[in-house]
mmCIF file of C-alpha atoms and ligand atoms in Angstrom:
data_model
loop_
_atom_site.group_PDB
_atom_site.id
_atom_site.type_symbol
_atom_site.label_atom_id
_atom_site.label_comp_id
_atom_site.label_asym_id
_atom_site.label_seq_id
_atom_site.Cartn_x
_atom_site.Cartn_y
_atom_site.Cartn_z
ATOM 1 C CA MET F 1 0.000 0.000 0.000
ATOM 2 C CA SER F 2 1.272 3.475 -0.850
ATOM 3 C CA ASN F 3 -0.403 6.868 -0.697
ATOM 4 C CA ARG F 4 2.157 8.548 -2.964
ATOM 5 C CA PRO F 5 0.749 9.981 -6.221
ATOM 6 C CA ILE F 6 0.914 8.581 -9.754
ATOM 7 C CA GLY F 7 2.779 10.692 -12.343
ATOM 8 C CA VAL F 8 1.299 11.167 -15.817
ATOM 9 C CA PHE F 9 2.913 13.163 -18.587
ATOM 10 C CA ASP F 10 2.539 14.209 -22.213
ATOM 11 C CA SER F 11 3.776 16.960 -24.502
ATOM 12 C CA GLY F 12 0.547 18.851 -23.806
ATOM 13 C CA LEU F 13 -3.141 18.125 -23.359
ATOM 14 C CA GLY F 14 -3.132 14.667 -24.946
ATOM 15 C CA GLY F 15 -2.217 12.805 -21.780
ATOM 16 C CA LEU F 16 -5.478 13.976 -20.225
ATOM 17 C CA THR F 17 -7.222 11.330 -22.349
ATOM 18 C CA VAL F 18 -5.237 8.774 -20.348
ATOM 19 C CA LEU F 19 -5.668 10.581 -17.026
ATOM 20 C CA LYS F 20 -9.424 10.459 -17.583
ATOM 21 C CA GLU F 21 -9.359 6.644 -17.839
ATOM 22 C CA ILE F 22 -7.015 6.291 -14.851
ATOM 23 C CA LYS F 23 -9.391 8.396 -12.744
ATOM 24 C CA LYS F 24 -12.286 6.101 -13.687
ATOM 25 C CA ILE F 25 -10.680 2.869 -12.545
ATOM 26 C CA LEU F 26 -8.394 4.225 -9.817
ATOM 27 C CA PRO F 27 -10.561 6.947 -8.225
ATOM 28 C CA ASN F 28 -8.669 6.748 -4.961
ATOM 29 C CA GLU F 29 -5.285 7.661 -6.422
ATOM 30 C CA ASP F 30 -3.682 11.109 -6.326
ATOM 31 C CA ILE F 31 -2.244 12.158 -9.693
ATOM 32 C CA VAL F 32 0.427 14.654 -10.701
ATOM 33 C CA TYR F 33 0.072 15.633 -14.370
ATOM 34 C CA PHE F 34 2.756 17.356 -16.403
ATOM 35 C CA GLY F 35 2.137 18.773 -19.911
ATOM 36 C CA ASP F 36 5.264 19.998 -21.675
ATOM 37 C CA THR F 37 3.360 22.810 -23.376
ATOM 38 C CA ALA F 38 6.482 24.873 -24.068
ATOM 39 C CA ARG F 39 7.806 22.148 -26.359
ATOM 40 C CA VAL F 40 4.665 20.616 -27.878
ATOM 41 C CA PRO F 41 4.599 19.063 -30.494
ATOM 42 C CA TYR F 42 7.051 16.212 -29.883
ATOM 43 C CA GLY F 43 5.976 14.459 -33.084
ATOM 44 C CA PRO F 44 8.290 16.123 -35.612
ATOM 45 C CA ARG F 45 11.337 16.156 -33.300
ATOM 46 C CA SER F 46 14.372 13.868 -33.353
ATOM 47 C CA LYS F 47 14.579 10.745 -31.256
ATOM 48 C CA GLU F 48 17.332 12.375 -29.147
ATOM 49 C CA ALA F 49 15.240 15.474 -28.422
ATOM 50 C CA VAL F 50 12.168 13.443 -27.423
ATOM 51 C CA LYS F 51 14.322 11.241 -25.213
ATOM 52 C CA LYS F 52 15.825 14.260 -23.460
ATOM 53 C CA TYR F 53 12.385 15.818 -22.893
ATOM 54 C CA THR F 54 11.005 12.533 -21.591
ATOM 55 C CA PHE F 55 13.803 12.138 -19.060
ATOM 56 C CA GLN F 56 13.350 15.724 -17.893
ATOM 57 C CA ALA F 57 9.623 15.100 -17.388
ATOM 58 C CA ILE F 58 10.348 11.895 -15.463
ATOM 59 C CA ASN F 59 12.921 13.701 -13.278
ATOM 60 C CA PHE F 60 10.346 16.371 -12.479
ATOM 61 C CA LEU F 61 7.735 13.758 -11.537
ATOM 62 C CA MET F 62 10.283 11.852 -9.438
ATOM 63 C CA GLU F 63 10.822 15.054 -7.463
ATOM 64 C CA LYS F 64 7.079 14.979 -6.748
ATOM 65 C CA ASP F 65 7.695 11.577 -5.172
ATOM 66 C CA VAL F 66 5.451 9.620 -7.542
ATOM 67 C CA LYS F 67 5.177 5.856 -7.079
ATOM 68 C CA ALA F 68 4.571 5.021 -10.759
ATOM 69 C CA ILE F 69 4.681 6.932 -14.043
ATOM 70 C CA VAL F 70 2.515 6.725 -17.132
ATOM 71 C CA ILE F 71 4.159 8.080 -20.261
ATOM 72 C CA ALA F 72 0.824 9.193 -21.707
ATOM 73 C CA CYS F 73 2.393 10.068 -25.046
ATOM 74 C CA ASN F 74 2.930 7.645 -27.914
ATOM 75 C CA THR F 75 5.880 9.595 -29.323
ATOM 76 C CA ALA F 76 7.722 9.551 -25.987
ATOM 77 C CA THR F 77 6.770 5.895 -25.436
ATOM 78 C CA ALA F 78 8.161 4.949 -28.859
ATOM 79 C CA ARG F 79 11.376 6.882 -28.304
ATOM 80 C CA ALA F 80 12.199 6.532 -24.624
ATOM 81 C CA LEU F 81 10.137 3.929 -22.729
ATOM 82 C CA SER F 82 12.601 1.043 -22.805
ATOM 83 C CA GLU F 83 15.525 3.180 -21.562
ATOM 84 C CA ALA F 84 13.381 4.876 -18.943
ATOM 85 C CA LYS F 85 12.322 1.487 -17.571
ATOM 86 C CA GLU F 86 15.966 0.518 -17.175
ATOM 87 C CA GLN F 87 17.013 3.737 -15.469
ATOM 88 C CA TYR F 88 14.336 4.296 -12.844
ATOM 89 C CA ASP F 89 13.304 2.011 -10.044
ATOM 90 C CA ILE F 90 9.552 2.697 -10.079
ATOM 91 C CA PRO F 91 7.089 1.158 -12.576
ATOM 92 C CA ILE F 92 6.944 3.134 -15.842
ATOM 93 C CA ILE F 93 4.155 2.354 -18.281
ATOM 94 C CA GLY F 94 3.710 3.503 -21.880
ATOM 95 C CA VAL F 95 0.677 3.520 -24.141
ATOM 96 C CA ILE F 96 1.770 1.582 -27.233
ATOM 97 C CA GLU F 97 1.728 -1.982 -25.905
ATOM 98 C CA ALA F 98 -1.833 -1.509 -24.666
ATOM 99 C CA GLY F 99 -2.988 0.023 -27.959
ATOM 100 C CA ALA F 100 -1.326 -2.683 -30.038
ATOM 101 C CA ARG F 101 -2.891 -5.427 -27.917
ATOM 102 C CA THR F 102 -6.366 -3.907 -28.194
ATOM 103 C CA ALA F 103 -6.057 -3.570 -31.970
ATOM 104 C CA ALA F 104 -4.729 -7.102 -32.434
ATOM 105 C CA TYR F 105 -7.747 -8.514 -30.584
ATOM 106 C CA THR F 106 -10.238 -6.135 -32.225
ATOM 107 C CA THR F 107 -9.525 -6.651 -35.917
ATOM 108 C CA LYS F 108 -11.522 -9.322 -37.709
ATOM 109 C CA ASN F 109 -10.044 -8.961 -41.196
ATOM 110 C CA ASN F 110 -6.429 -8.498 -39.982
ATOM 111 C CA ILE F 111 -6.023 -5.064 -41.542
ATOM 112 C CA VAL F 112 -5.339 -2.461 -38.880
ATOM 113 C CA GLY F 113 -5.015 1.275 -39.434
ATOM 114 C CA VAL F 114 -2.644 3.233 -37.193
ATOM 115 C CA ILE F 115 -2.497 7.018 -37.048
ATOM 116 C CA GLY F 116 -0.014 8.957 -34.961
ATOM 117 C CA THR F 117 2.648 11.647 -35.022
ATOM 118 C CA ASP F 118 5.524 11.574 -37.493
ATOM 119 C CA GLY F 119 7.808 10.259 -34.741
ATOM 120 C CA THR F 120 5.498 7.403 -33.748
ATOM 121 C CA ILE F 121 4.782 6.340 -37.322
ATOM 122 C CA ARG F 122 8.484 6.499 -38.270
ATOM 123 C CA SER F 123 9.409 4.389 -35.225
ATOM 124 C CA LYS F 124 7.177 1.505 -36.451
ATOM 125 C CA ALA F 125 6.523 0.761 -32.762
ATOM 126 C CA TYR F 126 2.886 -0.300 -33.331
ATOM 127 C CA GLU F 127 3.873 -2.581 -36.185
ATOM 128 C CA ARG F 128 6.444 -4.332 -33.973
ATOM 129 C CA GLU F 129 4.093 -4.693 -30.999
ATOM 130 C CA ILE F 130 1.194 -5.978 -33.120
ATOM 131 C CA ALA F 131 3.481 -8.466 -34.896
ATOM 132 C CA LYS F 132 4.444 -9.918 -31.483
ATOM 133 C CA ILE F 133 0.792 -10.918 -31.067
ATOM 134 C CA ASN F 134 -0.148 -11.815 -34.644
ATOM 135 C CA LYS F 135 2.282 -11.732 -37.556
ATOM 136 C CA ASP F 136 -0.543 -12.001 -40.103
ATOM 137 C CA ILE F 137 -1.960 -8.579 -39.282
ATOM 138 C CA LYS F 138 -1.287 -6.016 -41.978
ATOM 139 C CA ILE F 139 -0.704 -2.440 -40.814
ATOM 140 C CA VAL F 140 -1.720 0.614 -42.812
ATOM 141 C CA ASP F 141 -0.278 3.651 -41.064
ATOM 142 C CA LYS F 142 -0.300 7.383 -41.540
ATOM 143 C CA ALA F 143 1.085 10.388 -39.698
ATOM 144 C CA CYS F 144 -1.561 13.033 -38.961
ATOM 145 C CA PRO F 145 0.503 15.794 -37.319
ATOM 146 C CA LEU F 146 -2.068 18.576 -37.653
ATOM 147 C CA PHE F 147 -4.459 16.847 -35.262
ATOM 148 C CA VAL F 148 -2.174 17.852 -32.370
ATOM 149 C CA PRO F 149 -2.351 21.669 -32.763
ATOM 150 C CA ILE F 150 -6.062 21.359 -33.594
ATOM 151 C CA ALA F 151 -6.668 19.576 -30.269
ATOM 152 C CA GLU F 152 -4.457 22.026 -28.355
ATOM 153 C CA GLU F 153 -6.409 24.921 -29.903
ATOM 154 C CA GLY F 154 -9.765 23.498 -28.749
ATOM 155 C CA TRP F 155 -10.900 23.029 -32.357
ATOM 156 C CA ALA F 156 -11.657 19.305 -32.188
ATOM 157 C CA ASN F 157 -15.137 19.499 -33.697
ATOM 158 C CA ASN F 158 -15.057 22.465 -36.058
ATOM 159 C CA GLU F 159 -14.830 22.671 -39.863
ATOM 160 C CA VAL F 160 -11.024 22.790 -39.858
ATOM 161 C CA ALA F 161 -10.897 19.533 -37.881
ATOM 162 C CA LYS F 162 -13.448 17.889 -40.190
ATOM 163 C CA LEU F 163 -11.650 18.858 -43.385
ATOM 164 C CA THR F 164 -8.268 17.839 -41.967
ATOM 165 C CA ALA F 165 -9.671 14.459 -40.926
ATOM 166 C CA LYS F 166 -11.170 13.920 -44.368
ATOM 167 C CA ILE F 167 -7.887 14.654 -46.145
ATOM 168 C CA TYR F 168 -5.795 12.515 -43.789
ATOM 169 C CA LEU F 169 -8.130 9.547 -43.440
ATOM 170 C CA GLU F 170 -9.624 9.019 -46.897
ATOM 171 C CA GLU F 171 -6.628 6.971 -47.979
ATOM 172 C CA LEU F 172 -6.903 4.654 -44.947
ATOM 173 C CA ILE F 173 -10.616 4.060 -45.409
ATOM 174 C CA ASN F 174 -9.932 2.927 -48.970
ATOM 175 C CA LYS F 175 -7.488 0.309 -47.758
ATOM 176 C CA ASP F 176 -10.097 -1.861 -46.028
ATOM 177 C CA ILE F 177 -9.029 -1.335 -42.426
ATOM 178 C CA ASP F 178 -11.629 -2.557 -39.932
ATOM 179 C CA CYS F 179 -10.136 -0.831 -36.911
ATOM 180 C CA LEU F 180 -8.118 2.326 -36.455
ATOM 181 C CA VAL F 181 -5.679 2.898 -33.586
ATOM 182 C CA LEU F 182 -5.627 6.455 -32.283
ATOM 183 C CA GLY F 183 -1.866 6.243 -31.821
ATOM 184 C CA CYS F 184 -1.441 9.699 -30.339
ATOM 185 C CA THR F 185 -2.994 10.625 -27.021
ATOM 186 C CA HIS F 186 -4.241 13.904 -28.482
ATOM 187 C CA TYR F 187 -6.426 12.114 -31.028
ATOM 188 C CA PRO F 188 -9.204 10.870 -28.700
ATOM 189 C CA ILE F 189 -9.977 14.573 -28.185
ATOM 190 C CA LEU F 190 -11.034 14.466 -31.877
ATOM 191 C CA MET F 191 -12.824 11.133 -31.454
ATOM 192 C CA ARG F 192 -16.186 12.418 -32.703
ATOM 193 C CA THR F 193 -14.724 14.062 -35.823
ATOM 194 C CA ILE F 194 -12.535 11.041 -36.625
ATOM 195 C CA GLY F 195 -15.440 8.636 -36.007
ATOM 196 C CA GLU F 196 -17.789 10.565 -38.277
ATOM 197 C CA THR F 197 -15.128 10.693 -40.987
ATOM 198 C CA VAL F 198 -14.302 6.979 -41.062
ATOM 199 C CA GLY F 199 -17.867 5.783 -40.458
ATOM 200 C CA GLU F 200 -19.200 3.330 -37.934
ATOM 201 C CA LYS F 201 -17.875 0.179 -39.611
ATOM 202 C CA ILE F 202 -14.327 1.093 -38.590
ATOM 203 C CA ILE F 203 -13.782 0.598 -34.866
ATOM 204 C CA LEU F 204 -11.699 3.281 -33.171
ATOM 205 C CA VAL F 205 -9.118 1.965 -30.704
ATOM 206 C CA ASN F 206 -8.214 4.338 -27.883
ATOM 207 C CA PRO F 207 -5.163 2.887 -26.077
ATOM 208 C CA ALA F 208 -5.954 4.936 -22.960
ATOM 209 C CA LYS F 209 -8.450 2.440 -21.502
ATOM 210 C CA GLU F 210 -6.109 -0.554 -21.679
ATOM 211 C CA THR F 211 -3.213 1.574 -20.436
ATOM 212 C CA ALA F 212 -5.186 2.443 -17.323
ATOM 213 C CA LYS F 213 -5.931 -1.260 -16.798
ATOM 214 C CA ASP F 214 -2.235 -2.115 -17.220
ATOM 215 C CA LEU F 215 -1.371 0.511 -14.633
ATOM 216 C CA LYS F 216 -3.877 -0.889 -12.148
ATOM 217 C CA LYS F 217 -2.600 -4.431 -12.668
ATOM 218 C CA THR F 218 1.030 -3.368 -12.181
ATOM 219 C CA MET F 219 0.155 -1.454 -9.038
ATOM 220 C CA GLN F 220 -1.737 -4.439 -7.659
ATOM 221 C CA GLU F 221 1.227 -6.706 -8.342
ATOM 222 C CA LYS F 222 3.645 -4.281 -6.678
ATOM 223 C CA ASN F 223 1.236 -3.705 -3.825
ATOM 224 C CA ILE F 224 1.301 0.083 -4.185
ATOM 225 C CA LEU F 225 -2.416 0.886 -4.487
ATOM 226 C CA ASN F 226 -3.736 3.594 -2.194
ATOM 227 C CA ASN F 227 -6.193 1.903 0.143
ATOM 228 C CA THR F 228 -6.970 4.854 2.408
ATOM 229 C CA GLN F 229 -10.649 5.725 2.776
ATOM 230 C CA ARG F 230 -11.316 9.179 1.310
ATOM 231 C CA THR F 231 -13.962 11.076 -0.590
ATOM 232 C CA GLN F 232 -11.828 12.899 -3.129
ATOM 233 C CA ALA F 233 -8.393 12.187 -4.588
ATOM 234 C CA LYS F 234 -5.991 15.074 -5.271
ATOM 235 C CA TYR F 235 -4.979 16.151 -8.796
ATOM 236 C CA GLU F 236 -2.112 18.530 -9.473
ATOM 237 C CA TYR F 237 -1.396 19.969 -12.920
ATOM 238 C CA TYR F 238 1.896 21.416 -14.144
ATOM 239 C CA VAL F 239 2.868 22.832 -17.531
ATOM 240 C CA SER F 240 6.078 24.277 -18.948
ATOM 241 C CA ASP F 241 4.524 27.401 -20.511
ATOM 242 C CA ILE F 242 1.700 29.879 -19.853
ATOM 243 C CA PRO F 243 -1.078 27.852 -18.196
ATOM 244 C CA ASP F 244 -4.139 29.859 -19.340
ATOM 245 C CA LYS F 245 -5.140 27.917 -22.428
ATOM 246 C CA PHE F 246 -4.351 24.544 -20.887
ATOM 247 C CA TYR F 247 -6.550 25.437 -17.972
ATOM 248 C CA VAL F 248 -9.597 26.237 -20.132
ATOM 249 C CA ILE F 249 -9.371 23.307 -22.553
ATOM 250 C CA ALA F 250 -8.347 20.770 -19.923
ATOM 251 C CA LYS F 251 -11.301 21.711 -17.744
ATOM 252 C CA GLU F 252 -13.672 21.195 -20.627
ATOM 253 C CA PHE F 253 -12.082 17.963 -21.651
ATOM 254 C CA ILE F 254 -11.915 16.156 -18.314
ATOM 255 C CA ASP F 255 -15.223 17.687 -17.327
ATOM 256 C CA GLN F 256 -14.082 18.629 -13.874
ATOM 257 C CA ASP F 257 -12.953 21.806 -12.190
ATOM 258 C CA ILE F 258 -9.229 22.270 -12.238
ATOM 259 C CA GLU F 259 -8.229 24.389 -9.293
ATOM 260 C CA ASN F 260 -4.750 25.260 -10.286
ATOM 261 C CA VAL F 261 -2.256 24.813 -13.105
ATOM 262 C CA GLU F 262 1.303 25.747 -12.251
ATOM 263 C CA LYS F 263 4.074 26.675 -14.654
ATOM 264 C CA ILE F 264 7.441 25.037 -14.006
ATOM 265 C CA GLU F 265 10.960 25.454 -15.472
ATOM 266 C CA ILE F 266 11.381 22.058 -17.133
ATOM 267 C CA GLN F 267 14.901 22.936 -18.410
ATOM 268 C CA LYS F 268 16.142 22.644 -14.803
ATOM 269 C CA TYR F 269 15.512 18.896 -14.697
HETATM 270 N N1 LIG Z 301 0.241 13.238 -27.525
HETATM 271 C C1 LIG Z 301 1.500 12.822 -28.018
HETATM 272 C C2 LIG Z 301 1.485 11.434 -28.582
HETATM 273 O O1 LIG Z 301 0.748 10.608 -28.095
HETATM 274 C C3 LIG Z 301 2.399 13.791 -28.705
HETATM 275 C C4 LIG Z 301 1.859 14.755 -29.673
HETATM 276 C C5 LIG Z 301 2.944 15.719 -30.074
HETATM 277 O O2 LIG Z 301 3.458 16.383 -29.188
HETATM 278 O O3 LIG Z 301 3.315 15.755 -31.266
HETATM 279 O O4 LIG Z 301 2.239 11.108 -29.463
#
């Protein structure tokens, strides 16, 4: 049993899609969230840059005395998860394994679509993870980088989002995919727009749900769940740039009042 918080981080707002699922199945757990808003997007950056940013975020969360960390960012998971797991002595969980597993067990025709940032798509991380489960599954992937600034801007359901989705996704729909992995944690914010674009025959896979389950399972195994009786867990939010916009969009997205968002100097870590 441990009453220390869980750390969750992303380049910006995207990780909130994972935080939302964690809150549902682990309502008793305190969470410290960090969004690296000064350096979003991670997607187009080099592997070395993403790795450096990821380690800085982990160092910041370690200072908050977290008992486990969720890298709620596909790009950072693809680029830095395996090294992070080796270097820190608390459980660190990414989002790709969970997403790959869900897709592998969802597809019926063995043609899976994967969308993500340039970095995630270039890394081929989903392809590798899905192949570990079923080598016969064919992957059709595509980078959709503009979805990230659209989500950060709070434009998830407007005409710009709809047109962008149409241009990006048309090609995938024509390749017979029967499920589509939202391989960037920002994309579930555009779930409605993406769903309407691809149509209801294509199942959308949001890795966040399975990631939250993986986290719970790991914490049970390590015996670090918070078993104290309480009415409300504590959530702290930190960003690396001006908090105003994050505050407004985050509040809307997680559908809960956010008391305070604090700006930190991430370069220090
Ligand atoms: N939300 C992140 C991901 O899952 C990163 C988006 C970005 O910063 O480009 O990949």
